[in-house]
JSON list of C-alpha atoms in Angstrom, two decimals:
[
{"chain": "L", "resi": 299, "resn": "MET", "atom": "CA", "xyz": [121.67, 69.67, 174.75]},
{"chain": "L", "resi": 300, "resn": "SER", "atom": "CA", "xyz": [124.16, 69.34, 171.89]},
{"chain": "L", "resi": 301, "resn": "ARG", "atom": "CA", "xyz": [127.75, 70.50, 172.18]},
{"chain": "L", "resi": 302, "resn": "ILE", "atom": "CA", "xyz": [127.09, 73.37, 169.79]},
{"chain": "L", "resi": 303, "resn": "SER", "atom": "CA", "xyz": [124.08, 74.55, 171.79]},
{"chain": "L", "resi": 304, "resn": "GLY", "atom": "CA", "xyz": [126.03, 74.26, 175.02]},
{"chain": "L", "resi": 305, "resn": "ALA", "atom": "CA", "xyz": [128.94, 76.25, 173.61]},
{"chain": "L", "resi": 306, "resn": "TRP", "atom": "CA", "xyz": [126.53, 78.93, 172.42]},
{"chain": "L", "resi": 307, "resn": "VAL", "atom": "CA", "xyz": [124.90, 79.23, 175.84]},
{"chain": "L", "resi": 308, "resn": "MET", "atom": "CA", "xyz": [128.28, 79.48, 177.55]},
{"chain": "L", "resi": 309, "resn": "SER", "atom": "CA", "xyz": [129.43, 82.11, 175.07]},
{"chain": "L", "resi": 310, "resn": "VAL", "atom": "CA", "xyz": [126.34, 84.22, 175.69]},
{"chain": "L", "resi": 311, "resn": "PHE", "atom": "CA", "xyz": [126.81, 83.85, 179.45]},
{"chain": "L", "resi": 312, "resn": "ALA", "atom": "CA", "xyz": [130.48, 84.87, 179.25]},
{"chain": "L", "resi": 313, "resn": "VAL", "atom": "CA", "xyz": [129.74, 87.90, 177.07]},
{"chain": "L", "resi": 314, "resn": "THR", "atom": "CA", "xyz": [126.93, 88.97, 179.41]},
{"chain": "L", "resi": 315, "resn": "LEU", "atom": "CA", "xyz": [129.29, 88.84, 182.40]},
{"chain": "L", "resi": 316, "resn": "LEU", "atom": "CA", "xyz": [131.91, 90.79, 180.47]},
{"chain": "L", "resi": 317, "resn": "VAL", "atom": "CA", "xyz": [129.67, 93.65, 179.36]},
{"chain": "L", "resi": 318, "resn": "GLU", "atom": "CA", "xyz": [128.24, 94.01, 182.87]},
{"chain": "L", "resi": 319, "resn": "LEU", "atom": "CA", "xyz": [131.69, 94.78, 184.29]},
{"chain": "L", "resi": 320, "resn": "PRO", "atom": "CA", "xyz": [131.87, 98.32, 185.72]},
{"chain": "L", "resi": 321, "resn": "ALA", "atom": "CA", "xyz": [133.35, 100.63, 183.11]},
{"chain": "L", "resi": 322, "resn": "SER", "atom": "CA", "xyz": [135.61, 102.22, 185.73]},
{"chain": "L", "resi": 323, "resn": "TRP", "atom": "CA", "xyz": [137.36, 98.86, 186.29]},
{"chain": "L", "resi": 324, "resn": "VAL", "atom": "CA", "xyz": [138.11, 98.47, 182.61]},
{"chain": "L", "resi": 325, "resn": "VAL", "atom": "CA", "xyz": [139.35, 102.06, 182.27]},
{"chain": "L", "resi": 326, "resn": "ARG", "atom": "CA", "xyz": [141.78, 101.61, 185.15]},
{"chain": "L", "resi": 327, "resn": "GLY", "atom": "CA", "xyz": [143.16, 98.54, 183.41]},
{"chain": "L", "resi": 328, "resn": "ILE", "atom": "CA", "xyz": [143.71, 100.45, 180.16]},
{"chain": "L", "resi": 329, "resn": "GLY", "atom": "CA", "xyz": [145.68, 103.16, 181.95]},
{"chain": "L", "resi": 330, "resn": "LEU", "atom": "CA", "xyz": [144.23, 106.18, 180.09]},
{"chain": "L", "resi": 331, "resn": "PRO", "atom": "CA", "xyz": [143.51, 109.44, 181.93]},
{"chain": "L", "resi": 332, "resn": "ALA", "atom": "CA", "xyz": [139.82, 109.35, 182.84]},
{"chain": "L", "resi": 333, "resn": "ARG", "atom": "CA", "xyz": [137.30, 111.36, 184.86]},
{"chain": "L", "resi": 334, "resn": "GLU", "atom": "CA", "xyz": [133.75, 110.67, 186.07]},
{"chain": "L", "resi": 335, "resn": "VAL", "atom": "CA", "xyz": [133.40, 107.23, 184.51]},
{"chain": "L", "resi": 336, "resn": "SER", "atom": "CA", "xyz": [130.11, 105.48, 185.31]},
{"chain": "L", "resi": 337, "resn": "GLY", "atom": "CA", "xyz": [127.96, 102.62, 184.07]},
{"chain": "L", "resi": 338, "resn": "SER", "atom": "CA", "xyz": [129.13, 99.36, 182.52]},
{"chain": "L", "resi": 339, "resn": "LEU", "atom": "CA", "xyz": [130.56, 98.20, 179.22]},
{"chain": "L", "resi": 340, "resn": "TRP", "atom": "CA", "xyz": [126.93, 97.65, 178.24]},
{"chain": "L", "resi": 341, "resn": "GLN", "atom": "CA", "xyz": [125.92, 101.27, 178.77]},
{"chain": "L", "resi": 342, "resn": "GLY", "atom": "CA", "xyz": [127.86, 104.10, 180.34]},
{"chain": "L", "resi": 343, "resn": "GLN", "atom": "CA", "xyz": [129.47, 107.49, 180.13]},
{"chain": "L", "resi": 344, "resn": "ALA", "atom": "CA", "xyz": [132.65, 109.36, 180.97]},
{"chain": "L", "resi": 345, "resn": "GLN", "atom": "CA", "xyz": [133.53, 113.01, 181.21]},
{"chain": "L", "resi": 346, "resn": "GLN", "atom": "CA", "xyz": [137.00, 112.20, 179.87]},
{"chain": "L", "resi": 347, "resn": "LEU", "atom": "CA", "xyz": [138.79, 109.19, 178.43]},
{"chain": "L", "resi": 348, "resn": "GLY", "atom": "CA", "xyz": [142.25, 110.12, 177.21]},
{"chain": "L", "resi": 349, "resn": "PRO", "atom": "CA", "xyz": [141.93, 112.99, 174.68]},
{"chain": "L", "resi": 350, "resn": "VAL", "atom": "CA", "xyz": [138.20, 112.28, 174.21]},
{"chain": "L", "resi": 351, "resn": "GLY", "atom": "CA", "xyz": [135.26, 113.59, 176.21]},
{"chain": "L", "resi": 352, "resn": "PRO", "atom": "CA", "xyz": [132.49, 113.73, 177.03]},
{"chain": "L", "resi": 353, "resn": "LEU", "atom": "CA", "xyz": [131.70, 110.17, 175.95]},
{"chain": "L", "resi": 354, "resn": "ARG", "atom": "CA", "xyz": [128.52, 108.06, 176.03]},
{"chain": "L", "resi": 355, "resn": "TRP", "atom": "CA", "xyz": [128.04, 104.52, 174.74]},
{"chain": "L", "resi": 356, "resn": "ALA", "atom": "CA", "xyz": [125.33, 101.87, 174.54]},
{"chain": "L", "resi": 357, "resn": "VAL", "atom": "CA", "xyz": [125.37, 98.27, 173.31]},
{"chain": "L", "resi": 358, "resn": "GLN", "atom": "CA", "xyz": [122.07, 96.68, 172.18]},
{"chain": "L", "resi": 359, "resn": "PRO", "atom": "CA", "xyz": [122.82, 93.04, 171.34]},
{"chain": "L", "resi": 360, "resn": "TRP", "atom": "CA", "xyz": [119.15, 92.20, 170.69]},
{"chain": "L", "resi": 361, "resn": "ARG", "atom": "CA", "xyz": [119.30, 94.73, 167.83]},
{"chain": "L", "resi": 362, "resn": "LEU", "atom": "CA", "xyz": [122.88, 93.82, 166.90]},
{"chain": "L", "resi": 363, "resn": "GLN", "atom": "CA", "xyz": [123.83, 97.48, 167.41]},
{"chain": "L", "resi": 364, "resn": "ALA", "atom": "CA", "xyz": [126.35, 99.56, 169.34]},
{"chain": "L", "resi": 365, "resn": "ASN", "atom": "CA", "xyz": [126.37, 103.36, 169.48]},
{"chain": "L", "resi": 366, "resn": "ALA", "atom": "CA", "xyz": [128.73, 105.95, 170.89]},
{"chain": "L", "resi": 367, "resn": "GLN", "atom": "CA", "xyz": [128.69, 109.75, 171.05]},
{"chain": "L", "resi": 368, "resn": "LEU", "atom": "CA", "xyz": [131.95, 111.48, 171.85]},
{"chain": "L", "resi": 369, "resn": "GLY", "atom": "CA", "xyz": [133.49, 114.92, 171.90]},
{"chain": "L", "resi": 370, "resn": "PHE", "atom": "CA", "xyz": [136.89, 115.60, 170.38]},
{"chain": "L", "resi": 371, "resn": "GLN", "atom": "CA", "xyz": [138.60, 118.89, 169.53]},
{"chain": "L", "resi": 372, "resn": "GLY", "atom": "CA", "xyz": [135.52, 121.07, 169.93]},
{"chain": "L", "resi": 373, "resn": "GLN", "atom": "CA", "xyz": [133.20, 118.85, 167.92]},
{"chain": "L", "resi": 374, "resn": "ALA", "atom": "CA", "xyz": [130.71, 116.05, 168.52]},
{"chain": "L", "resi": 375, "resn": "TRP", "atom": "CA", "xyz": [131.14, 112.72, 166.73]},
{"chain": "L", "resi": 376, "resn": "GLN", "atom": "CA", "xyz": [128.83, 109.74, 166.43]},
{"chain": "L", "resi": 377, "resn": "LEU", "atom": "CA", "xyz": [129.89, 106.12, 165.91]},
{"chain": "L", "resi": 378, "resn": "ARG", "atom": "CA", "xyz": [127.49, 103.31, 165.04]},
{"chain": "L", "resi": 379, "resn": "ALA", "atom": "CA", "xyz": [128.19, 99.60, 164.54]},
{"chain": "L", "resi": 380, "resn": "GLU", "atom": "CA", "xyz": [125.71, 96.88, 163.64]},
{"chain": "L", "resi": 381, "resn": "GLY", "atom": "CA", "xyz": [125.58, 93.30, 162.40]},
{"chain": "L", "resi": 382, "resn": "TRP", "atom": "CA", "xyz": [127.32, 90.06, 163.25]},
{"chain": "L", "resi": 383, "resn": "PRO", "atom": "CA", "xyz": [131.12, 89.77, 163.60]},
{"chain": "L", "resi": 384, "resn": "TRP", "atom": "CA", "xyz": [131.21, 87.91, 160.27]},
{"chain": "L", "resi": 385, "resn": "ARG", "atom": "CA", "xyz": [129.10, 90.59, 158.56]},
{"chain": "L", "resi": 386, "resn": "TRP", "atom": "CA", "xyz": [129.26, 94.03, 160.10]},
{"chain": "L", "resi": 387, "resn": "ARG", "atom": "CA", "xyz": [128.70, 97.69, 159.22]},
{"chain": "L", "resi": 388, "resn": "LEU", "atom": "CA", "xyz": [130.39, 100.69, 160.79]},
{"chain": "L", "resi": 389, "resn": "GLU", "atom": "CA", "xyz": [129.47, 104.36, 160.41]},
{"chain": "L", "resi": 390, "resn": "ALA", "atom": "CA", "xyz": [131.23, 107.49, 161.70]},
{"chain": "L", "resi": 391, "resn": "THR", "atom": "CA", "xyz": [129.54, 110.90, 161.41]},
{"chain": "L", "resi": 392, "resn": "ALA", "atom": "CA", "xyz": [130.81, 114.40, 162.19]},
{"chain": "L", "resi": 393, "resn": "MET", "atom": "CA", "xyz": [128.19, 116.31, 164.19]},
{"chain": "L", "resi": 394, "resn": "GLY", "atom": "CA", "xyz": [128.01, 119.91, 165.45]},
{"chain": "L", "resi": 395, "resn": "ALA", "atom": "CA", "xyz": [130.16, 121.99, 167.77]},
{"chain": "L", "resi": 396, "resn": "GLN", "atom": "CA", "xyz": [130.52, 120.77, 171.36]},
{"chain": "L", "resi": 397, "resn": "ALA", "atom": "CA", "xyz": [132.49, 121.71, 174.46]},
{"chain": "L", "resi": 398, "resn": "THR", "atom": "CA", "xyz": [135.20, 119.07, 174.88]},
{"chain": "L", "resi": 399, "resn": "VAL", "atom": "CA", "xyz": [138.06, 118.25, 177.24]},
{"chain": "L", "resi": 400, "resn": "ALA", "atom": "CA", "xyz": [141.22, 120.35, 177.07]},
{"chain": "L", "resi": 401, "resn": "THR", "atom": "CA", "xyz": [144.32, 118.90, 175.37]},
{"chain": "L", "resi": 402, "resn": "ASP", "atom": "CA", "xyz": [147.89, 120.07, 174.75]},
{"chain": "L", "resi": 403, "resn": "TYR", "atom": "CA", "xyz": [146.81, 121.40, 171.36]},
{"chain": "L", "resi": 404, "resn": "ARG", "atom": "CA", "xyz": [143.55, 122.77, 170.02]},
{"chain": "L", "resi": 405, "resn": "LEU", "atom": "CA", "xyz": [142.09, 122.62, 166.52]},
{"chain": "L", "resi": 406, "resn": "ALA", "atom": "CA", "xyz": [139.40, 124.96, 165.22]},
{"chain": "L", "resi": 407, "resn": "GLY", "atom": "CA", "xyz": [137.14, 124.16, 162.29]},
{"chain": "L", "resi": 408, "resn": "GLN", "atom": "CA", "xyz": [134.05, 122.03, 161.78]},
{"chain": "L", "resi": 409, "resn": "TRP", "atom": "CA", "xyz": [134.20, 118.72, 159.95]},
{"chain": "L", "resi": 410, "resn": "GLN", "atom": "CA", "xyz": [131.19, 117.53, 157.96]},
{"chain": "L", "resi": 411, "resn": "GLY", "atom": "CA", "xyz": [130.23, 114.20, 156.43]},
{"chain": "L", "resi": 412, "resn": "THR", "atom": "CA", "xyz": [130.03, 110.48, 157.12]},
{"chain": "L", "resi": 413, "resn": "LEU", "atom": "CA", "xyz": [132.30, 107.48, 156.57]},
{"chain": "L", "resi": 414, "resn": "ARG", "atom": "CA", "xyz": [130.69, 104.05, 156.07]},
{"chain": "L", "resi": 415, "resn": "MET", "atom": "CA", "xyz": [132.42, 100.68, 156.08]},
{"chain": "L", "resi": 416, "resn": "GLN", "atom": "CA", "xyz": [131.35, 97.06, 155.67]},
{"chain": "L", "resi": 417, "resn": "GLY", "atom": "CA", "xyz": [133.34, 93.96, 156.42]},
{"chain": "L", "resi": 418, "resn": "ALA", "atom": "CA", "xyz": [133.73, 90.56, 158.00]},
{"chain": "L", "resi": 419, "resn": "GLY", "atom": "CA", "xyz": [135.90, 89.76, 161.00]},
{"chain": "L", "resi": 420, "resn": "ARG", "atom": "CA", "xyz": [139.00, 91.96, 160.83]},
{"chain": "L", "resi": 421, "resn": "GLN", "atom": "CA", "xyz": [138.57, 92.68, 157.13]},
{"chain": "L", "resi": 422, "resn": "CYS", "atom": "CA", "xyz": [137.12, 95.89, 155.76]},
{"chain": "L", "resi": 423, "resn": "ARG", "atom": "CA", "xyz": [135.66, 94.95, 152.38]},
{"chain": "L", "resi": 424, "resn": "ALA", "atom": "CA", "xyz": [133.85, 98.10, 151.23]},
{"chain": "L", "resi": 425, "resn": "SER", "atom": "CA", "xyz": [133.80, 101.77, 152.14]},
{"chain": "L", "resi": 426, "resn": "GLU", "atom": "CA", "xyz": [132.14, 104.98, 151.03]},
{"chain": "L", "resi": 427, "resn": "GLY", "atom": "CA", "xyz": [131.73, 108.58, 152.10]},
{"chain": "L", "resi": 428, "resn": "ARG", "atom": "CA", "xyz": [134.03, 111.45, 152.91]},
{"chain": "L", "resi": 429, "resn": "MET", "atom": "CA", "xyz": [134.56, 113.96, 155.69]},
{"chain": "L", "resi": 430, "resn": "THR", "atom": "CA", "xyz": [135.50, 117.50, 154.74]},
{"chain": "L", "resi": 431, "resn": "VAL", "atom": "CA", "xyz": [136.58, 120.69, 156.48]},
{"chain": "L", "resi": 432, "resn": "THR", "atom": "CA", "xyz": [136.92, 124.14, 154.91]},
{"chain": "L", "resi": 433, "resn": "ASP", "atom": "CA", "xyz": [138.74, 126.21, 157.53]},
{"chain": "L", "resi": 434, "resn": "LEU", "atom": "CA", "xyz": [140.84, 123.99, 159.76]},
{"chain": "L", "resi": 435, "resn": "ALA", "atom": "CA", "xyz": [143.30, 125.85, 161.99]},
{"chain": "L", "resi": 436, "resn": "LEU", "atom": "CA", "xyz": [145.55, 125.25, 164.97]},
{"chain": "L", "resi": 437, "resn": "SER", "atom": "CA", "xyz": [144.47, 127.64, 167.73]},
{"chain": "L", "resi": 438, "resn": "GLU", "atom": "CA", "xyz": [146.62, 126.40, 170.64]},
{"chain": "L", "resi": 439, "resn": "PRO", "atom": "CA", "xyz": [149.47, 126.47, 171.65]},
{"chain": "L", "resi": 440, "resn": "TRP", "atom": "CA", "xyz": [149.82, 128.97, 168.79]},
{"chain": "L", "resi": 441, "resn": "SER", "atom": "CA", "xyz": [147.70, 130.15, 165.87]},
{"chain": "L", "resi": 442, "resn": "LEU", "atom": "CA", "xyz": [148.25, 128.60, 162.42]},
{"chain": "L", "resi": 443, "resn": "GLY", "atom": "CA", "xyz": [145.89, 128.27, 159.46]},
{"chain": "L", "resi": 444, "resn": "LEU", "atom": "CA", "xyz": [145.82, 124.74, 158.02]},
{"chain": "L", "resi": 445, "resn": "GLY", "atom": "CA", "xyz": [143.28, 125.18, 155.22]},
{"chain": "L", "resi": 446, "resn": "GLN", "atom": "CA", "xyz": [140.68, 122.89, 153.72]},
{"chain": "L", "resi": 447, "resn": "GLY", "atom": "CA", "xyz": [140.87, 119.13, 153.76]},
{"chain": "L", "resi": 448, "resn": "TRP", "atom": "CA", "xyz": [139.19, 115.77, 153.50]},
{"chain": "L", "resi": 449, "resn": "LEU", "atom": "CA", "xyz": [139.38, 112.26, 154.96]},
{"chain": "L", "resi": 450, "resn": "GLU", "atom": "CA", "xyz": [138.12, 108.97, 153.56]},
{"chain": "L", "resi": 451, "resn": "MET", "atom": "CA", "xyz": [138.54, 105.26, 154.26]},
{"chain": "L", "resi": 452, "resn": "ASP", "atom": "CA", "xyz": [139.96, 103.05, 151.53]},
{"chain": "L", "resi": 453, "resn": "CYS", "atom": "CA", "xyz": [139.31, 99.33, 152.02]},
{"chain": "L", "resi": 454, "resn": "ARG", "atom": "CA", "xyz": [140.74, 98.11, 148.73]},
{"chain": "L", "resi": 455, "resn": "SER", "atom": "CA", "xyz": [143.99, 97.08, 150.42]},
{"chain": "L", "resi": 456, "resn": "GLY", "atom": "CA", "xyz": [143.07, 96.90, 154.09]},
{"chain": "L", "resi": 457, "resn": "TRP", "atom": "CA", "xyz": [142.19, 99.63, 156.59]},
{"chain": "L", "resi": 458, "resn": "HIS", "atom": "CA", "xyz": [143.70, 102.71, 154.95]},
{"chain": "L", "resi": 459, "resn": "LEU", "atom": "CA", "xyz": [142.70, 106.19, 156.08]},
{"chain": "L", "resi": 460, "resn": "ARG", "atom": "CA", "xyz": [143.64, 108.73, 153.42]},
{"chain": "L", "resi": 461, "resn": "GLY", "atom": "CA", "xyz": [143.42, 112.49, 153.54]},
{"chain": "L", "resi": 462, "resn": "GLN", "atom": "CA", "xyz": [144.62, 115.81, 152.23]},
{"chain": "L", "resi": 463, "resn": "LEU", "atom": "CA", "xyz": [145.04, 119.30, 153.64]},
{"chain": "L", "resi": 464, "resn": "VAL", "atom": "CA", "xyz": [145.59, 122.32, 151.38]},
{"chain": "L", "resi": 465, "resn": "GLN", "atom": "CA", "xyz": [146.13, 126.00, 152.13]},
{"chain": "L", "resi": 466, "resn": "GLN", "atom": "CA", "xyz": [146.30, 127.95, 148.88]},
{"chain": "L", "resi": 467, "resn": "GLY", "atom": "CA", "xyz": [149.65, 129.68, 148.47]},
{"chain": "L", "resi": 468, "resn": "GLN", "atom": "CA", "xyz": [151.01, 127.94, 151.57]},
{"chain": "L", "resi": 469, "resn": "HIS", "atom": "CA", "xyz": [151.13, 124.16, 151.70]},
{"chain": "L", "resi": 470, "resn": "GLU", "atom": "CA", "xyz": [149.75, 120.82, 150.59]},
{"chain": "L", "resi": 471, "resn": "LEU", "atom": "CA", "xyz": [149.80, 117.79, 152.90]},
{"chain": "L", "resi": 472, "resn": "ALA", "atom": "CA", "xyz": [148.70, 114.24, 152.04]},
{"chain": "L", "resi": 473, "resn": "VAL", "atom": "CA", "xyz": [148.46, 111.29, 154.42]},
{"chain": "L", "resi": 474, "resn": "ASP", "atom": "CA", "xyz": [147.99, 107.55, 153.94]},
{"chain": "L", "resi": 475, "resn": "ALA", "atom": "CA", "xyz": [147.59, 105.72, 157.26]},
{"chain": "L", "resi": 476, "resn": "ASP", "atom": "CA", "xyz": [147.63, 101.93, 157.53]},
{"chain": "L", "resi": 477, "resn": "LEU", "atom": "CA", "xyz": [145.61, 101.60, 160.73]},
{"chain": "L", "resi": 478, "resn": "PRO", "atom": "CA", "xyz": [146.22, 97.91, 161.64]},
{"chain": "L", "resi": 479, "resn": "ALA", "atom": "CA", "xyz": [149.96, 98.32, 161.03]},
{"chain": "L", "resi": 480, "resn": "ARG", "atom": "CA", "xyz": [149.97, 101.56, 163.07]},
{"chain": "L", "resi": 481, "resn": "ARG", "atom": "CA", "xyz": [151.96, 103.50, 160.52]},
{"chain": "L", "resi": 482, "resn": "ALA", "atom": "CA", "xyz": [151.36, 106.44, 158.21]},
{"chain": "L", "resi": 483, "resn": "GLN", "atom": "CA", "xyz": [153.09, 108.13, 155.32]},
{"chain": "L", "resi": 484, "resn": "VAL", "atom": "CA", "xyz": [152.89, 111.92, 155.13]},
{"chain": "L", "resi": 485, "resn": "MET", "atom": "CA", "xyz": [153.84, 113.87, 151.99]},
{"chain": "L", "resi": 486, "resn": "VAL", "atom": "CA", "xyz": [154.54, 117.59, 152.20]},
{"chain": "L", "resi": 487, "resn": "LYS", "atom": "CA", "xyz": [154.75, 120.33, 149.56]},
{"chain": "L", "resi": 488, "resn": "LEU", "atom": "CA", "xyz": [155.43, 123.91, 150.64]},
{"chain": "L", "resi": 489, "resn": "GLN", "atom": "CA", "xyz": [155.50, 127.30, 148.98]},
{"chain": "L", "resi": 490, "resn": "PRO", "atom": "CA", "xyz": [158.66, 129.38, 149.68]},
{"chain": "L", "resi": 491, "resn": "GLU", "atom": "CA", "xyz": [156.96, 131.61, 152.28]},
{"chain": "L", "resi": 492, "resn": "ALA", "atom": "CA", "xyz": [154.71, 128.98, 153.87]},
{"chain": "L", "resi": 493, "resn": "ALA", "atom": "CA", "xyz": [153.97, 129.48, 157.56]},
{"chain": "L", "resi": 494, "resn": "LEU", "atom": "CA", "xyz": [154.53, 125.76, 158.15]},
{"chain": "L", "resi": 495, "resn": "THR", "atom": "CA", "xyz": [158.14, 125.89, 156.94]},
{"chain": "L", "resi": 496, "resn": "PRO", "atom": "CA", "xyz": [159.84, 126.86, 160.26]},
{"chain": "L", "resi": 497, "resn": "LEU", "atom": "CA", "xyz": [157.78, 124.29, 162.16]},
{"chain": "L", "resi": 498, "resn": "LEU", "atom": "CA", "xyz": [158.53, 121.36, 159.83]},
{"chain": "L", "resi": 499, "resn": "ARG", "atom": "CA", "xyz": [162.21, 122.23, 159.63]},
{"chain": "L", "resi": 500, "resn": "GLY", "atom": "CA", "xyz": [162.34, 122.60, 163.40]},
{"chain": "L", "resi": 501, "resn": "VAL", "atom": "CA", "xyz": [161.11, 119.03, 163.90]},
{"chain": "L", "resi": 502, "resn": "GLN", "atom": "CA", "xyz": [163.45, 117.87, 161.09]},
{"chain": "L", "resi": 503, "resn": "TRP", "atom": "CA", "xyz": [160.72, 116.82, 158.68]},
{"chain": "L", "resi": 504, "resn": "LEU", "atom": "CA", "xyz": [162.45, 118.89, 155.99]},
{"chain": "L", "resi": 505, "resn": "GLY", "atom": "CA", "xyz": [166.03, 119.87, 155.26]},
{"chain": "L", "resi": 506, "resn": "PRO", "atom": "CA", "xyz": [167.27, 123.49, 155.47]},
{"chain": "L", "resi": 507, "resn": "GLN", "atom": "CA", "xyz": [166.46, 124.26, 151.82]},
{"chain": "L", "resi": 508, "resn": "ALA", "atom": "CA", "xyz": [163.82, 121.63, 151.02]},
{"chain": "L", "resi": 509, "resn": "LEU", "atom": "CA", "xyz": [160.25, 122.59, 150.14]},
{"chain": "L", "resi": 510, "resn": "ALA", "atom": "CA", "xyz": [158.95, 119.04, 149.67]},
{"chain": "L", "resi": 511, "resn": "GLY", "atom": "CA", "xyz": [159.43, 115.75, 151.44]},
{"chain": "L", "resi": 512, "resn": "GLN", "atom": "CA", "xyz": [157.98, 112.56, 152.81]},
{"chain": "L", "resi": 513, "resn": "ARG", "atom": "CA", "xyz": [157.81, 111.26, 156.37]},
{"chain": "L", "resi": 514, "resn": "ASP", "atom": "CA", "xyz": [156.97, 107.82, 157.77]},
{"chain": "L", "resi": 515, "resn": "LEU", "atom": "CA", "xyz": [155.29, 107.81, 161.17]},
{"chain": "L", "resi": 516, "resn": "ARG", "atom": "CA", "xyz": [154.57, 104.99, 163.64]},
{"chain": "L", "resi": 517, "resn": "TRP", "atom": "CA", "xyz": [152.53, 104.91, 166.80]}
]
C-alpha cells in the first residue's frame, strides 16, 4: 500500500470514529444549553441547543451530503451542504411556522426564500438568492413593529451577510456582517416620531438629538 493510500485509509478511519461520537459528549464540550440530545454526530437530534430547537441532523458521506432541520424564533429552517471540501455547495431555506424553544426575546413574522453559496475550503466564491419578510415584529419582552426586510449573502469580498429592515414612516436599518471576522456594521435612519428612537437612545446607539447613525458590533 502506498503512503497516499495509507493516509487516505487512516483519514477515513479517523473521521468515522469522530462522527460516531455520541452527540451529547460533544454538546457538553461546547458548553451550550442543551436538552434531550441523542444520536451521534453522524445522525441525531436535540430538543434544544442554545437558542435553537428542535434540531435534527444527518450526514451521508457516501452521497457527499449533510442535512439539518432546525427551529428558530417560531419558524423551521433547513440547511443542506454537499460536495467535497475543495468544491462545496451550501443552501439555507426558510420553511413554515414551527413551535420552537423559548428565548429572552421573541420575533414574529415569517421569512421566505433560499440562500445558495458555492466555494472551496474556507472561501465562498459565489452566492445567489434572498430571504424576505413582510411583517417582522418583536413580540417579547415588548411589542414593536419592525417592518419588511431582506437578507442575502455577498461572496464578492468574503462571507458578508447583508440586509435591510424598513418600516414606512418609522425607520430604516441596514446591516453588513463580516461573518469570519465576527463583526457587523449597522446603519440607522429614523423619522422624528419613530418607535425605535427611545430604545436606540437608551442603549446609546444614537445621541439625544440624532436621527441617524452608525454602529459597529462584535461578537
